[in-house]
XYZ file of C-alpha atoms in Angstrom:
654
model
C 20.029 46.247 35.703
C 19.349 43.359 37.858
C 21.265 40.201 37.065
C 20.017 36.663 38.127
C 22.016 33.474 38.333
C 21.004 30.044 39.252
C 22.472 26.636 39.763
C 21.254 23.084 39.722
C 19.426 22.123 42.993
C 21.305 20.015 45.403
C 19.914 16.931 47.280
C 20.171 17.649 50.933
C 21.647 14.991 53.088
C 19.752 16.267 56.069
C 16.469 15.308 54.494
C 14.751 12.846 56.682
C 12.804 11.007 53.962
C 15.239 11.192 51.165
C 13.410 14.039 49.452
C 15.279 16.971 47.960
C 15.570 19.931 50.368
C 14.910 23.162 48.440
C 14.337 26.434 50.223
C 11.948 28.530 48.323
C 10.667 31.025 50.945
C 13.825 32.023 52.610
C 15.616 34.924 50.900
C 18.521 34.504 53.279
C 19.718 31.264 51.822
C 20.438 32.017 48.135
C 21.984 29.368 45.937
C 24.626 31.828 44.914
C 25.725 34.652 47.245
C 27.805 37.702 46.600
C 30.683 38.725 48.793
C 31.431 42.256 49.990
C 33.872 42.904 47.195
C 31.374 42.080 44.481
C 32.685 38.627 43.602
C 30.459 35.638 43.613
C 31.048 33.309 46.495
C 31.656 29.709 45.702
C 28.750 27.348 46.587
C 29.244 25.128 49.589
C 30.699 21.635 49.010
C 28.123 19.140 47.938
C 26.953 16.837 50.595
C 26.747 13.063 50.260
C 23.970 11.833 47.878
C 22.033 8.623 48.007
C 22.971 7.590 44.551
C 25.409 8.450 41.736
C 24.820 8.416 38.020
C 26.308 5.721 35.832
C 28.916 8.026 34.199
C 30.351 9.127 37.582
C 30.054 5.614 39.010
C 32.047 4.049 36.141
C 34.817 6.692 36.592
C 34.744 6.370 40.489
C 34.061 10.079 40.693
C 31.947 12.016 43.169
C 28.434 12.759 41.814
C 26.354 15.707 43.064
C 23.094 13.768 42.596
C 21.477 16.318 40.295
C 19.494 15.365 37.250
C 21.597 15.750 35.243
C 24.746 16.090 37.423
C 27.240 18.892 36.856
C 29.919 16.495 35.456
C 27.577 15.234 32.696
C 26.514 18.775 31.929
C 30.033 19.834 31.399
C 31.017 16.826 29.370
C 27.707 16.654 27.377
C 27.247 12.931 28.236
C 24.133 10.975 28.955
C 23.228 11.240 32.598
C 21.247 8.247 33.871
C 20.661 6.868 37.375
C 20.133 3.191 38.184
C 18.830 2.268 41.615
C 21.479 0.650 43.763
C 20.618 -2.762 45.172
C 23.383 -2.918 47.746
C 22.206 -4.640 50.829
C 18.871 -5.565 49.431
C 17.679 -8.857 50.741
C 14.213 -8.953 49.266
C 10.906 -7.740 50.775
C 10.412 -8.335 54.479
C 7.621 -10.429 55.641
C 4.880 -9.339 58.043
C 5.920 -5.701 58.072
C 3.610 -2.934 57.412
C 4.562 -0.735 54.409
C 5.997 2.577 55.355
C 5.603 5.064 52.639
C 8.040 7.398 54.257
C 10.861 4.949 54.392
C 13.359 4.883 51.584
C 14.543 1.330 50.753
C 17.799 0.335 49.143
C 16.039 -0.567 45.845
C 14.495 2.860 45.445
C 15.529 5.062 42.541
C 16.833 8.612 43.123
C 14.171 10.692 44.783
C 11.836 12.661 42.533
C 9.456 15.435 42.978
C 5.910 14.670 43.690
C 3.151 17.184 42.922
C 1.018 18.665 40.328
C 2.325 18.771 36.801
C 1.340 22.460 36.665
C 3.499 23.369 39.645
C 6.921 22.590 38.231
C 8.790 21.393 35.203
C 10.277 17.928 35.168
C 13.805 17.932 33.978
C 14.541 16.218 30.659
C 17.283 13.670 30.448
C 20.440 14.757 28.629
C 21.159 12.886 25.441
C 24.524 11.673 24.325
C 26.019 14.115 21.901
C 23.002 16.540 22.305
C 22.858 19.869 23.875
C 22.300 19.984 27.519
C 18.831 20.643 28.999
C 18.206 22.713 32.089
C 17.422 20.881 35.294
C 14.805 23.149 36.643
C 13.836 23.112 40.280
C 10.230 23.452 41.313
C 9.259 27.072 41.058
C 8.667 28.887 44.388
C 5.566 31.010 45.012
C 6.356 34.424 43.601
C 9.702 33.244 42.229
C 11.489 35.247 39.593
C 10.992 34.789 35.848
C 13.400 32.214 34.345
C 13.056 33.409 30.733
C 16.464 33.902 29.305
C 18.247 32.435 32.314
C 21.602 30.915 31.487
C 23.117 28.106 33.588
C 26.694 27.824 34.428
C 29.039 26.221 31.824
C 26.310 26.526 29.274
C 25.989 29.035 26.391
C 22.564 30.582 25.526
C 22.460 28.665 22.195
C 22.836 25.264 23.884
C 19.907 26.000 26.258
C 17.327 24.088 24.262
C 15.494 20.920 24.744
C 16.240 18.486 21.926
C 13.265 17.758 19.511
C 11.671 14.424 20.353
C 10.487 13.785 16.845
C 13.322 11.684 15.496
C 15.499 11.085 18.584
C 14.653 8.310 21.115
C 14.635 10.191 24.437
C 13.738 7.265 26.653
C 15.186 3.982 27.319
C 13.166 0.895 28.195
C 12.641 0.876 31.965
C 12.812 -2.939 31.878
C 16.121 -3.097 30.072
C 17.882 -1.086 32.815
C 16.290 -2.778 35.786
C 14.181 0.149 36.967
C 11.899 -0.333 39.905
C 8.402 1.006 40.330
C 9.453 4.490 41.297
C 11.796 4.931 38.336
C 9.137 3.485 36.092
C 6.756 5.996 37.314
C 9.216 8.772 36.684
C 9.804 7.488 33.170
C 6.062 7.366 32.542
C 5.762 11.003 33.664
C 8.566 12.095 31.416
C 7.421 10.151 28.350
C 4.894 12.006 25.977
C 1.493 10.677 25.499
C 1.705 7.801 23.055
C -1.225 7.006 20.763
C -3.082 3.811 21.464
C -2.440 0.865 19.089
C -4.764 0.977 16.090
C -7.662 -1.377 16.059
C -8.194 -3.985 13.290
C -10.937 -1.817 11.814
C -8.527 1.091 11.558
C -5.868 -1.065 10.080
C -8.308 -2.351 7.432
C -9.315 1.203 6.670
C -5.748 2.338 6.127
C -4.976 -0.785 4.007
C -7.864 0.065 1.756
C -6.397 3.453 0.872
C -2.818 2.152 0.614
C -3.383 -0.906 -1.479
C -6.804 -0.799 -3.122
C -7.682 2.810 -3.750
C -4.804 3.437 -6.256
C -6.309 0.832 -8.567
C -9.936 1.981 -8.213
C -9.795 5.606 -7.105
C -13.540 6.378 -7.102
C -14.125 6.728 -3.354
C -13.325 10.161 -1.941
C -9.712 10.719 -0.977
C -8.993 9.735 2.554
C -8.848 13.281 3.934
C -12.134 14.330 2.408
C -13.833 11.122 3.349
C -12.862 11.392 6.969
C -14.098 14.988 6.928
C -17.541 13.974 5.689
C -17.720 11.173 8.261
C -16.925 13.666 10.977
C -19.499 16.279 10.019
C -22.184 13.554 9.466
C -23.447 15.017 6.269
C -23.791 11.690 4.517
C -25.371 9.069 6.668
C -24.936 6.464 3.938
C -21.153 6.618 4.331
C -21.266 3.812 6.978
C -22.213 1.387 4.127
C -19.140 2.465 2.217
C -16.982 2.188 5.341
C -18.123 -1.360 5.900
C -17.185 -2.340 2.303
C -13.835 -0.617 2.659
C -13.049 -2.552 5.851
C -13.845 -5.823 4.066
C -11.381 -5.013 1.289
C -8.693 -3.802 3.682
C -9.075 -6.963 5.772
C -7.921 -8.995 2.735
C -4.502 -7.188 3.020
C -4.000 -7.273 6.842
C -5.022 -10.852 7.453
C -8.159 -10.449 9.532
C -8.810 -14.139 9.815
C -12.410 -14.963 10.672
C -13.036 -11.206 10.760
C -12.907 -11.183 6.960
C -16.203 -13.121 6.693
C -17.789 -10.909 9.247
C -16.869 -7.728 7.462
C -18.089 -9.146 4.219
C -21.413 -10.290 5.661
C -21.858 -7.001 7.408
C -21.230 -4.970 4.255
C -23.617 -7.061 2.249
C -26.227 -6.828 4.970
C -26.055 -3.024 5.091
C -26.245 -2.772 1.250
C -29.494 -4.703 1.029
C -31.225 -3.211 4.094
C -34.584 -1.758 2.966
C -33.721 1.382 4.934
C -30.455 1.973 3.044
C -30.805 4.971 0.691
C -30.435 4.120 -3.005
C -27.871 6.813 -3.797
C -24.381 7.094 -5.197
C -22.752 5.923 -1.983
C -24.591 2.640 -2.186
C -23.202 2.254 -5.758
C -19.650 2.759 -4.395
C -20.148 0.163 -1.663
C -21.599 -2.430 -4.118
C -18.691 -1.709 -6.578
C -16.147 -2.317 -3.810
C -17.800 -5.605 -2.928
C -17.947 -6.737 -6.558
C -14.237 -6.221 -7.015
C -13.422 -7.993 -3.778
C -15.641 -11.012 -4.379
C -14.322 -11.357 -7.947
C -10.792 -11.411 -6.475
C -11.856 -14.040 -4.014
C -12.929 -16.262 -6.881
C -16.556 -15.884 -5.892
C -17.499 -14.889 -9.426
C -21.234 -15.963 -9.316
C -21.921 -13.652 -6.303
C -19.786 -10.915 -8.012
C -21.921 -11.063 -11.204
C -25.111 -11.027 -9.008
C -24.062 -7.802 -7.313
C -22.884 -6.395 -10.673
C -26.275 -6.744 -12.123
C -27.930 -5.050 -9.141
C -25.288 -2.244 -9.161
C -25.767 -1.540 -13.005
C -29.505 -1.457 -12.578
C -29.408 0.940 -9.582
C -26.901 3.210 -11.355
C -29.135 3.598 -14.315
C -32.190 4.199 -12.004
C -30.504 7.127 -10.240
C -29.089 8.482 -13.564
C -25.486 8.127 -12.519
C -24.597 8.040 -16.227
C -25.912 11.510 -16.855
C -23.958 14.679 -16.794
C -26.064 16.565 -14.319
C -25.905 13.927 -11.548
C -22.513 15.113 -10.262
C -23.791 18.728 -9.964
C -27.068 17.803 -8.401
C -25.578 15.509 -5.737
C -22.180 17.158 -5.246
C -23.446 19.452 -2.619
C -21.319 22.280 -4.004
C -18.042 20.286 -3.401
C -15.923 19.854 -6.506
C -14.130 16.799 -5.079
C -17.495 15.089 -4.404
C -18.652 15.857 -7.907
C -15.449 14.327 -9.217
C -16.013 11.268 -7.007
C -19.462 10.747 -8.664
C -17.961 11.015 -12.135
C -15.253 8.528 -11.222
C -17.850 6.139 -9.731
C -19.653 5.867 -13.035
C -16.531 5.357 -15.116
C -14.963 2.846 -12.704
C -18.190 0.771 -12.786
C -18.004 1.076 -16.635
C -14.339 -0.116 -16.592
C -14.974 -2.900 -14.122
C -17.930 -4.170 -16.127
C -15.702 -4.379 -19.207
C -12.888 -6.076 -17.305
C -15.111 -8.724 -15.807
C -16.611 -9.422 -19.200
C -13.209 -9.573 -20.901
C -11.239 -11.697 -18.533
C -14.067 -14.185 -17.647
C -15.912 -14.125 -20.935
C -19.200 -15.002 -19.308
C -21.072 -11.744 -19.044
C -21.611 -9.197 -21.778
C -20.212 -5.638 -21.446
C -23.681 -4.416 -20.630
C -22.799 -0.740 -19.997
C -20.996 -0.242 -23.260
C -23.999 0.467 -25.417
C -25.469 2.733 -22.695
C -25.408 6.469 -23.581
C -23.332 8.344 -21.021
C -22.300 11.994 -21.148
C -20.503 12.006 -17.771
C -17.375 14.143 -17.641
C -13.988 12.491 -17.852
C -11.968 12.267 -14.528
C -9.005 14.378 -13.857
C -5.455 13.419 -12.833
C -4.872 11.605 -9.631
C -2.802 14.311 -8.051
C -5.551 16.856 -8.746
C -8.230 14.617 -7.243
C -6.215 14.045 -4.028
C -5.394 17.727 -3.617
C -9.006 18.779 -4.179
C -7.981 21.120 -7.099
C -10.539 19.859 -9.596
C -10.302 21.380 -13.153
C -13.170 21.803 -15.420
C -13.916 18.254 -16.821
C -13.541 17.250 -20.422
C -15.872 14.881 -22.157
C -15.555 11.818 -24.299
C -16.373 13.580 -27.508
C -13.504 15.967 -26.816
C -11.182 12.876 -26.455
C -12.316 11.123 -29.598
C -12.367 14.317 -31.840
C -8.961 15.573 -30.625
C -7.191 14.628 -33.854
C -9.661 16.527 -35.947
C -10.373 19.546 -33.730
C -6.771 20.631 -33.325
C -7.137 20.467 -29.546
C -3.652 19.439 -28.250
C -4.673 19.176 -24.610
C -3.378 16.219 -22.668
C -6.083 14.130 -21.088
C -5.816 12.311 -17.736
C -4.544 8.756 -17.367
C -8.065 7.793 -16.256
C -9.374 8.931 -19.621
C -6.897 6.750 -21.526
C -8.028 3.847 -19.322
C -11.608 4.459 -20.346
C -10.584 4.671 -24.024
C -8.778 1.338 -23.769
C -11.823 -0.428 -22.259
C -14.001 1.061 -25.056
C -11.743 -0.611 -27.629
C -12.318 -3.967 -25.737
C -16.107 -3.171 -25.855
C -16.008 -2.571 -29.664
C -14.216 -6.001 -29.990
C -16.774 -7.835 -27.784
C -19.761 -6.342 -29.624
C -18.499 -7.393 -33.046
C -19.975 -10.510 -34.806
C -17.971 -13.651 -34.312
C -14.832 -13.658 -36.390
C -14.611 -17.009 -38.136
C -11.659 -16.509 -40.466
C -8.238 -15.000 -40.199
C -8.840 -12.672 -43.073
C -12.010 -11.274 -41.633
C -12.195 -7.427 -41.892
C -13.369 -7.214 -38.234
C -9.827 -8.165 -37.146
C -8.369 -5.270 -39.166
C -10.919 -2.762 -37.707
C -10.199 -3.709 -34.058
C -6.400 -3.752 -34.737
C -6.732 -0.226 -36.165
C -8.445 0.917 -32.938
C -5.722 -0.679 -30.871
C -2.981 0.867 -33.002
C -4.588 4.290 -32.843
C -4.800 4.100 -29.082
C -1.047 3.342 -28.960
C 0.198 5.836 -31.579
C -1.770 8.829 -30.235
C -0.459 8.513 -26.676
C 1.465 11.527 -25.448
C 5.022 10.935 -24.395
C 4.074 11.226 -20.740
C 1.619 8.324 -20.988
C 3.737 5.861 -22.922
C 5.249 4.550 -19.628
C 3.519 3.229 -16.608
C 5.346 5.600 -14.384
C 4.414 9.281 -13.732
C 6.699 12.232 -14.062
C 7.996 11.697 -10.546
C 8.757 8.058 -11.151
C 5.701 6.878 -9.238
C 3.412 4.155 -10.366
C 0.719 5.498 -12.725
C -1.926 2.780 -11.934
C -4.455 4.187 -14.475
C -2.001 4.032 -17.365
C -0.751 0.597 -16.120
C -4.325 -0.792 -16.383
C -4.881 0.986 -19.714
C -1.756 -0.745 -21.208
C -2.632 -4.297 -19.970
C -6.168 -3.838 -21.237
C -4.853 -3.133 -24.683
C -2.382 -6.096 -24.520
C -5.141 -8.453 -23.309
C -7.496 -7.316 -26.168
C -4.689 -7.951 -28.668
C -4.282 -11.480 -27.438
C -8.050 -12.213 -27.486
C -8.191 -10.830 -31.004
C -5.211 -12.664 -32.547
C -4.694 -15.888 -30.468
C -7.584 -17.869 -31.990
C -6.034 -17.284 -35.473
C -2.395 -17.850 -34.511
C -0.317 -21.081 -34.848
C -0.264 -21.452 -31.111
C -2.316 -24.603 -30.166
C -3.850 -23.974 -26.802
C -4.653 -27.724 -26.061
C -1.793 -28.197 -23.661
C -3.080 -25.276 -21.532
C -6.707 -26.381 -21.233
C -6.267 -26.952 -17.513
C -5.750 -23.223 -16.940
C -9.291 -22.151 -16.493
C -9.401 -20.216 -13.295
C -10.244 -16.902 -15.126
C -12.065 -18.102 -18.155
C -13.062 -21.436 -19.696
C -10.659 -22.982 -22.174
C -11.373 -22.045 -25.777
C -9.680 -24.312 -28.304
C -7.674 -22.506 -30.990
C -6.644 -24.267 -34.137
C -2.933 -24.179 -35.157
C -1.468 -23.868 -38.676
C 1.430 -22.354 -40.535
C -0.535 -19.671 -42.351
C -1.184 -17.390 -39.430
C 2.229 -16.132 -38.521
C 1.187 -12.465 -38.431
C -1.405 -13.250 -35.764
C 1.179 -15.340 -33.897
C 3.509 -12.386 -33.840
C 0.767 -9.999 -32.423
C -0.081 -12.635 -29.754
C 3.462 -13.366 -28.624
C 4.375 -9.634 -28.562
C 1.371 -8.742 -26.389
C 2.127 -11.685 -23.987
C 5.813 -10.557 -23.648
C 4.641 -7.016 -22.882
C 2.384 -8.212 -20.021
C 5.256 -10.136 -18.544
C 7.443 -7.124 -18.850
C 4.967 -5.216 -16.755
C 5.748 -7.486 -13.898
C 9.285 -6.080 -13.744
C 8.103 -2.664 -12.751
C 9.852 -1.551 -9.527
C 6.492 -1.006 -7.772
C 4.584 -3.166 -5.240
C 2.601 -5.725 -7.230
C -0.010 -5.852 -4.527
C -1.064 -2.226 -5.366
C -2.291 -3.311 -8.765
C -5.936 -4.244 -9.284
C -6.653 -7.886 -8.944
C -7.819 -7.963 -12.541
C -4.113 -7.996 -13.449
C -4.193 -11.642 -12.238
C -6.221 -12.787 -15.215
C -4.169 -10.778 -17.595
C -0.995 -12.445 -16.356
C -2.821 -15.775 -16.616
C -3.701 -14.948 -20.255
C -0.083 -14.166 -21.006
C 0.974 -17.451 -19.318
C -1.313 -19.410 -21.626
C 0.415 -17.897 -24.643
C 3.900 -18.619 -23.241
C 2.927 -22.199 -22.280
C 1.381 -22.809 -25.730
C 4.568 -21.671 -27.431
C 6.828 -23.654 -25.094
C 4.782 -26.859 -25.817
C 5.746 -26.754 -29.515
C 8.416 -29.173 -30.598
C 10.488 -26.281 -31.815
C 9.927 -22.767 -30.648
C 8.526 -20.712 -33.510
C 10.362 -17.520 -33.085
C 13.301 -15.875 -34.565
C 14.710 -14.283 -31.431
C 18.017 -16.212 -31.662
C 19.459 -19.394 -30.160
C 18.509 -18.398 -26.610
C 14.826 -17.801 -27.329
C 13.634 -20.927 -25.538
C 15.643 -20.040 -22.408
C 14.113 -16.543 -22.529
C 10.681 -18.087 -22.862
C 11.252 -20.139 -19.768
C 12.286 -16.997 -17.859
C 9.033 -15.361 -18.892
C 7.060 -18.304 -17.577
C 8.992 -18.111 -14.323
C 8.338 -14.466 -14.128
C 4.581 -14.921 -14.622
C 4.537 -17.721 -11.994
C 6.353 -15.466 -9.504
C 3.884 -12.707 -10.100
C 0.872 -14.909 -9.619
C 2.505 -16.319 -6.467
C 2.982 -12.760 -5.093
C -0.633 -11.795 -5.760
C -1.858 -15.100 -4.255
C -0.950 -13.729 -0.773
C -4.127 -11.566 -1.033
C -6.330 -12.861 -3.815
C -7.688 -16.453 -3.870
C -8.180 -16.177 -7.644
C -4.513 -15.581 -8.045
C -3.694 -18.622 -5.936
C -5.880 -20.884 -8.151
C -4.294 -19.406 -11.343
C -0.836 -19.920 -9.865
C -1.318 -23.556 -9.113
C -2.804 -24.239 -12.554
C -0.118 -22.378 -14.514
C 2.676 -24.090 -12.474
C 1.045 -27.516 -13.044
C 0.846 -27.078 -16.776
C 4.473 -25.863 -16.779
C 5.585 -29.029 -15.010
C 3.718 -31.236 -17.538
C 5.282 -29.498 -20.429
C 8.680 -29.688 -18.821
C 8.335 -33.412 -18.256
C 7.318 -33.922 -21.889
C 10.392 -31.982 -23.031
C 12.647 -34.081 -20.780
C 11.176 -37.287 -22.280
C 12.082 -35.935 -25.743
C 15.628 -35.318 -24.645
C 16.147 -39.037 -24.150
C 16.138 -39.746 -27.811
C 19.500 -38.883 -29.485
C 17.820 -37.259 -32.381
C 16.714 -34.320 -30.101
C 20.230 -33.155 -29.660
C 21.049 -33.018 -33.448
C 22.425 -29.558 -34.234
C 23.303 -28.722 -30.559
C 26.867 -28.167 -29.446
C 28.135 -29.632 -26.197
C 27.955 -26.234 -24.502
C 24.355 -25.670 -25.581
C 23.450 -29.211 -24.337
C 24.984 -28.505 -20.886
C 23.367 -25.017 -20.730
C 19.990 -26.455 -21.588
C 20.140 -29.208 -19.057
C 21.300 -26.800 -16.303
C 18.528 -24.395 -17.113
C 15.879 -27.230 -17.035
C 17.133 -28.382 -13.671
C 16.994 -24.856 -12.263
C 13.461 -24.207 -13.430
C 12.237 -27.576 -12.277
C 13.804 -26.986 -8.886
C 11.986 -23.717 -8.616
C 8.686 -25.350 -9.501
C 9.237 -27.877 -6.802
C 10.037 -25.160 -4.236
C 6.898 -23.285 -5.209
C 4.863 -26.443 -4.953
C 6.152 -27.212 -1.528
C 5.471 -23.673 -0.391
C 1.865 -23.830 -1.786
C 0.879 -26.906 0.260
C -0.204 -24.729 3.122
C -2.100 -22.398 0.838
C -1.462 -18.784 0.126
C -0.575 -16.549 2.959
C -2.279 -13.189 3.501
C 0.094 -10.127 3.209
């Protein structure tokens, strides 16, 4: 059997132009020759080379000029050449450029030719297996498959994977000239171009916004439909998505351009009145409401609801008729109706200006599936609202999706909003709504009692369901509690102030109100990015802050949580202010609420400090309790001052 051996190509000193001299057509000059007794003859001594690698140069050793050299191959060290600048005096003037002349600043010579005619050697990494320095293949040369180089085992003959290892150093950091830079460019893989602002906005939409309102097609399926061009109205949805994404990536003046373009496309006479237009309008409604442009959001909401009923989006057969035989698209239509339903209820609940118009509308649309099923495209047979409500009596022990519990929570809020006005604390209407809220909580399966999924990821649908129930509890019980809301009348960014009488006979309502407010504050402690929550959480945190501030404004805190209850209350207020501050980086409505809540907290604090001047205030306090209280007051006031100084420039986008 024939045996082949090869060695690294040597740079010939006799080359006139500094190019490597490799003989490919002369069989009489082999790289390795055999003697008459069968032994391999030693290769000739290497001639002088124009440059040495850094490793050999630092050890003052002779380098053979290969890439990589034999010494670096044997020691598995990084082989790198840096052009020598010995004798370089700068470019000469008035001299014609000679392309065949090698200057002192040139890098080691490299092969020039078609990329298909040879393989460029890969640089050797420190601590990685050596790569083979292949010479340009000769015409009719032998096959190099399975070829093993000297001092190298077959296992180590592998090019390191470039996925997680930086193969190339910066050419500017090592002082490479134009020739070396060209070689580095030839070696480097094709790098993708930097994403445009529109691409970044599109990605931000799916990363930040879509988890909170997952009615648009999952990203993979959406891009697939855009590519095949089967839905021409997707450009309207794309325009709305870029507008929302621009809120997160700080598009500057581009934000207004994206918003105007999305609105223009939605109201073009040529735009088809279909489900995709509903999706685009719903995205715009949520964004405009978060930007504190509530009148425009309500205007679009009325148009969106009217259009949804015109095209029968609330009917069961709509998904099948317009799903084009794609289960994931049918699921998207079901989600579009229910998210419009939920957002209508949220806007009515947190702003208390509109009526939950879709609540009395008959809808037999199937309930959405779980989020992981939607994103994977494995859509199960949908259940329906009657299945959910009759579960306790039918004996069906199935577990419904988190989206279904979110819908059930907003339906409780709708029942409360459509009740006649409750004038007295003993009204039976309060007991009926409280029974609905208690039933919702008690019939939750164990997997839905937390805001995290089974793999400890945020379950945004259950997160929203829980804060809807807590907000409904506050709206039900706060007007009949002993918490006077007069000190917080300046907090009106989400809803106008509604005076609530105070008295000593409504302690049960006070307990419900305080408990719900504390649960909302606790939701801020979840180890999840707060900007991935829906912006409606802003108004829920503001509602919780009103309760905390009303309680703090009392002369004595009405709670039996122990001696440290006031300190705990102040920490809750700080937690809410921090959450609003965080959300204000994206949402203007959160920035307004943040400033109002912080301002009321400062006023209450100053009033309490004025009370402390009187000696009677400290009756019953030990010296340690006095020092602790003063220290805590100074800390919280200092934080308010820092927040106020940081807010002078307005909220930053993030």
